[in-house]
Amino acid sequence: AQKITQTQPGMFVQEKEAVTLDCTYDTSDPSYGLFWYKQPSSGEMIFLIYQGSYDQQNATEGRYSLNFQKARKSANLVISASQLGDSAMYFCAMRVTGANSKLTFGKGITLSVRP
Amino acid sequence: NAGVTQTPKFQVLKTGQSMTLQCAQDMNHEYMSWYRQDPGMGLRLIHYSVGAGITDQGEVPNGYNVSRSTTEDFPLRLLSAAPSQTSVYFCASRGRTARGNNSPLHFGNGTRLTVT
């Protein structure tokens, strides 16, 4: 079974600073994908970034990057130059290769950006 | 391009009532799923479908039914609502990619359900 762990309490960051949101995962499958989603207070789920288990380089999407440490089974999201609009809940999720591959979510981390 | 459309946005039910949450996608996605979101629990998978005519149970299927008669639609039925089903429900879909893993889920905007 797959498991995603997000244990940080509510996170705070000053506007324009960088912040790291932690995610660890557990799977015995060698082929998997890791995703981060953002959920603002309006409630929608927004896909941010993807990292494959066989990808050689860490994924980047604009101000978002993923610090992927395969041996440690961690996939931390780094947000650079935080903006007020980054205040939201952030979810880490994983999907392994195979039939009916389901996306398993962590419990989420709340990020608040201070002006 | 509407993406994933869920209706209604809000619903209040009395215990024992039944209802159907509607979900439609216009992206020709094979995979569709229903999640519920509860405080401190993240998103938990209720049911999913890998194509028309095929459905399967997720992590928390009890009290819910689904069907997939077309590629576009994936309704979620609450047979006899209970207060424990008070939650926010999300429908999501994704397409198939050559690599199999990297297609993200596209979410609807959610349905906030309260059962009294």
Coordinates of C-alpha atoms in Angstrom, one line a residue:
Chain A
A1 CA 0.0 0.0 0.0
Q2 CA 1.1 3.5 -0.7
K3 CA 1.3 6.2 2.0
I4 CA 2.0 9.9 1.9
T5 CA 3.0 11.8 5.1
Q6 CA 2.7 15.5 5.6
T7 CA 3.4 16.3 9.2
Q8 CA 4.3 20.0 9.3
P9 CA 2.0 22.1 11.3
G10 CA 0.7 25.3 9.8
M11 CA 3.5 27.0 8.0
F12 CA 4.2 30.8 7.8
V13 CA 6.5 32.6 5.4
Q14 CA 7.3 36.3 4.8
E15 CA 6.3 37.6 1.4
K16 CA 9.1 37.3 -1.1
E17 CA 10.9 34.6 0.9
A18 CA 11.2 31.0 -0.1
V19 CA 9.5 28.2 1.8
T20 CA 9.8 24.4 1.8
L21 CA 6.8 22.1 2.3
D22 CA 7.7 18.6 3.4
C23 CA 6.4 15.3 2.0
T24 CA 7.6 11.8 2.6
Y25 CA 6.1 8.8 0.9
D26 CA 6.2 5.0 1.2
T27 CA 5.9 2.5 -1.6
S28 CA 7.6 -0.7 -2.7
D29 CA 6.8 -0.1 -6.3
P30 CA 9.9 1.2 -8.3
S31 CA 7.7 3.2 -10.7
Y32 CA 5.6 6.0 -9.4
G33 CA 4.8 9.6 -9.8
L34 CA 4.5 12.4 -7.2
F35 CA 2.2 15.4 -7.5
W36 CA 1.6 18.6 -5.6
Y37 CA -1.7 20.3 -5.5
K38 CA -2.8 23.7 -4.1
Q39 CA -6.1 24.4 -2.6
P40 CA -6.9 28.0 -1.9
S41 CA -9.7 29.1 0.4
S42 CA -12.0 29.1 -2.6
G43 CA -11.8 25.3 -2.5
E44 CA -10.6 24.3 -6.0
M45 CA -7.8 21.9 -6.4
I46 CA -5.0 23.2 -8.6
F47 CA -2.2 21.0 -10.0
L48 CA 1.2 22.5 -9.4
I49 CA 4.0 20.1 -10.3
Y50 CA 4.9 16.5 -11.1
Q51 CA 8.0 14.3 -10.5
G52 CA 8.5 10.8 -11.9
S53 CA 10.5 8.2 -9.9
Y54 CA 12.8 7.7 -12.9
D55 CA 13.3 11.4 -13.6
Q56 CA 17.0 12.3 -13.4
Q57 CA 16.4 16.0 -12.6
N58 CA 14.2 17.7 -10.1
A59 CA 11.0 19.1 -11.6
T60 CA 10.5 22.8 -11.8
E61 CA 7.4 24.9 -12.8
G62 CA 7.9 28.6 -12.5
R63 CA 8.3 29.5 -8.9
Y64 CA 7.7 25.9 -7.8
S65 CA 10.4 23.2 -7.7
L66 CA 10.4 19.8 -6.2
N67 CA 13.3 18.6 -4.1
F68 CA 13.2 14.9 -4.9
Q69 CA 15.4 12.7 -2.7
K70 CA 14.6 9.2 -3.8
A71 CA 16.7 7.3 -1.2
R72 CA 15.0 9.3 1.6
K73 CA 11.6 8.9 -0.1
S74 CA 11.0 12.6 0.2
A75 CA 9.5 15.0 -2.3
N76 CA 9.5 18.5 -0.8
L77 CA 7.9 21.4 -2.6
V78 CA 9.9 24.6 -2.7
I79 CA 8.1 27.8 -3.4
S80 CA 10.4 30.7 -4.2
A81 CA 9.6 34.4 -3.8
S82 CA 6.4 33.8 -1.9
Q83 CA 3.3 35.8 -2.8
L84 CA 0.2 36.6 -0.8
G85 CA -1.7 34.5 -3.3
D86 CA 0.3 31.4 -2.2
S87 CA -1.6 31.3 1.0
A88 CA -3.4 28.0 0.7
M89 CA -3.5 24.3 1.7
Y90 CA -1.0 22.2 -0.2
F91 CA -1.4 18.5 -0.8
C92 CA 1.3 15.9 -1.8
A93 CA 0.0 12.9 -3.7
M94 CA 1.4 9.7 -5.3
R95 CA 0.4 7.3 -7.9
V96 CA 2.2 4.0 -8.7
T97 CA 2.3 2.4 -12.1
G98 CA -0.3 -0.3 -12.8
A99 CA -3.8 -1.0 -13.5
N100 CA -6.3 1.3 -12.0
S101 CA -3.5 3.5 -10.7
K102 CA -5.0 5.6 -7.9
L103 CA -3.8 8.9 -6.6
T104 CA -3.2 8.7 -2.8
F105 CA -3.1 12.1 -1.0
G106 CA -1.4 13.3 2.2
K107 CA -3.4 15.2 4.8
G108 CA -2.1 18.6 3.6
I109 CA -0.2 21.5 4.9
T110 CA -1.5 25.0 5.4
L111 CA 0.7 27.8 4.3
S112 CA 0.2 31.4 5.3
V113 CA 2.2 34.2 3.6
R114 CA 2.7 37.3 5.7
P115 CA 2.9 40.7 4.0
Chain B
N1 CA -13.4 24.0 -22.5
A2 CA -15.4 23.4 -19.3
G3 CA -13.2 20.7 -17.9
V4 CA -14.8 18.8 -15.0
T5 CA -18.2 20.1 -14.0
Q6 CA -19.9 19.2 -10.7
T7 CA -23.4 19.9 -9.6
P8 CA -24.8 21.0 -7.2
K9 CA -22.2 23.2 -5.4
F10 CA -24.1 23.0 -2.1
Q11 CA -26.6 20.5 -0.8
V12 CA -28.4 19.9 2.5
L13 CA -30.0 16.6 3.2
K14 CA -31.9 15.0 6.0
T15 CA -30.7 11.7 7.4
G16 CA -32.1 8.9 5.2
Q17 CA -32.6 10.9 2.1
S18 CA -31.0 9.9 -1.1
M19 CA -29.4 12.1 -3.8
T20 CA -27.1 12.0 -6.8
L21 CA -24.0 14.2 -7.2
Q22 CA -23.4 14.9 -10.9
C23 CA -20.0 14.9 -12.6
A24 CA -19.3 15.5 -16.2
Q25 CA -16.1 16.0 -18.1
D26 CA -15.6 17.1 -21.7
M27 CA -11.9 16.1 -22.1
N28 CA -12.6 12.5 -23.3
H29 CA -10.8 11.2 -20.2
E30 CA -10.9 7.5 -19.5
Y31 CA -10.3 7.7 -15.8
M32 CA -12.8 9.3 -13.4
S33 CA -13.0 9.3 -9.7
W34 CA -14.8 10.6 -6.6
Y35 CA -13.0 11.8 -3.5
R36 CA -14.3 13.2 -0.2
Q37 CA -12.4 15.8 1.8
D38 CA -12.8 16.0 5.5
P39 CA -10.8 18.3 7.9
G40 CA -7.4 16.7 8.9
M41 CA -8.0 13.7 6.6
G42 CA -6.9 14.9 3.2
L43 CA -8.7 13.5 0.2
R44 CA -9.9 9.9 0.3
L45 CA -11.0 7.9 -2.7
I46 CA -14.6 6.7 -2.7
H47 CA -15.0 5.1 -6.2
Y48 CA -13.3 5.3 -9.5
S49 CA -13.7 4.2 -13.1
V50 CA -11.2 3.4 -15.8
G51 CA -13.7 3.6 -18.6
A52 CA -17.3 3.4 -19.5
G53 CA -18.9 0.3 -17.9
I54 CA -16.1 -0.2 -15.5
T55 CA -16.2 0.9 -11.8
D56 CA -14.4 -0.1 -8.7
Q57 CA -14.2 0.8 -5.0
G58 CA -11.7 3.1 -3.4
E59 CA -10.8 3.6 0.2
V60 CA -14.2 4.6 1.6
P61 CA -17.0 3.2 -0.6
N62 CA -19.6 2.3 1.9
G63 CA -22.9 4.2 1.5
Y64 CA -22.1 5.3 -2.1
N65 CA -22.8 3.9 -5.5
V66 CA -21.5 4.9 -8.9
S67 CA -22.1 4.0 -12.5
R68 CA -20.3 4.9 -15.7
S69 CA -22.6 4.5 -18.7
T70 CA -20.8 7.1 -20.8
T71 CA -17.2 8.4 -21.0
E72 CA -18.4 11.8 -20.0
D73 CA -20.5 11.2 -16.9
F74 CA -19.7 9.7 -13.5
P75 CA -22.6 10.3 -11.0
L76 CA -22.2 9.5 -7.3
R77 CA -25.3 8.3 -5.5
L78 CA -25.9 8.5 -1.8
L79 CA -28.4 5.8 -1.0
S80 CA -29.4 6.8 2.5
A81 CA -27.6 9.9 3.7
A82 CA -26.0 9.8 7.2
P83 CA -24.4 12.7 9.1
S84 CA -21.0 10.9 8.7
Q85 CA -21.3 11.7 5.0
T86 CA -21.2 15.4 5.6
S87 CA -18.1 16.4 3.6
V88 CA -16.8 18.1 0.5
Y89 CA -17.0 15.9 -2.5
F90 CA -14.7 16.2 -5.5
C91 CA -14.9 14.6 -8.9
A92 CA -11.7 14.3 -10.9
S93 CA -10.6 12.9 -14.2
R94 CA -7.4 12.3 -16.1
G95 CA -6.4 11.1 -19.5
R96 CA -4.0 8.3 -20.4
T97 CA -0.4 9.1 -21.2
A98 CA 2.4 7.1 -22.8
R99 CA 4.2 7.0 -19.5
G100 CA 1.2 6.1 -17.5
N101 CA 2.0 8.0 -14.4
N102 CA 2.4 11.7 -15.2
S103 CA -1.1 12.8 -16.2
P104 CA -2.5 14.9 -13.3
L105 CA -6.0 14.7 -12.1
H106 CA -8.3 17.5 -13.2
F107 CA -10.7 18.3 -10.4
G108 CA -14.2 19.8 -10.4
N109 CA -14.9 22.6 -8.0
G110 CA -16.5 20.4 -5.4
T111 CA -19.9 19.8 -3.8
R112 CA -20.3 20.8 -0.1
L113 CA -22.8 18.4 1.4
T114 CA -24.4 18.7 4.8
V115 CA -26.5 15.9 6.3
T116 CA -28.6 16.8 9.3

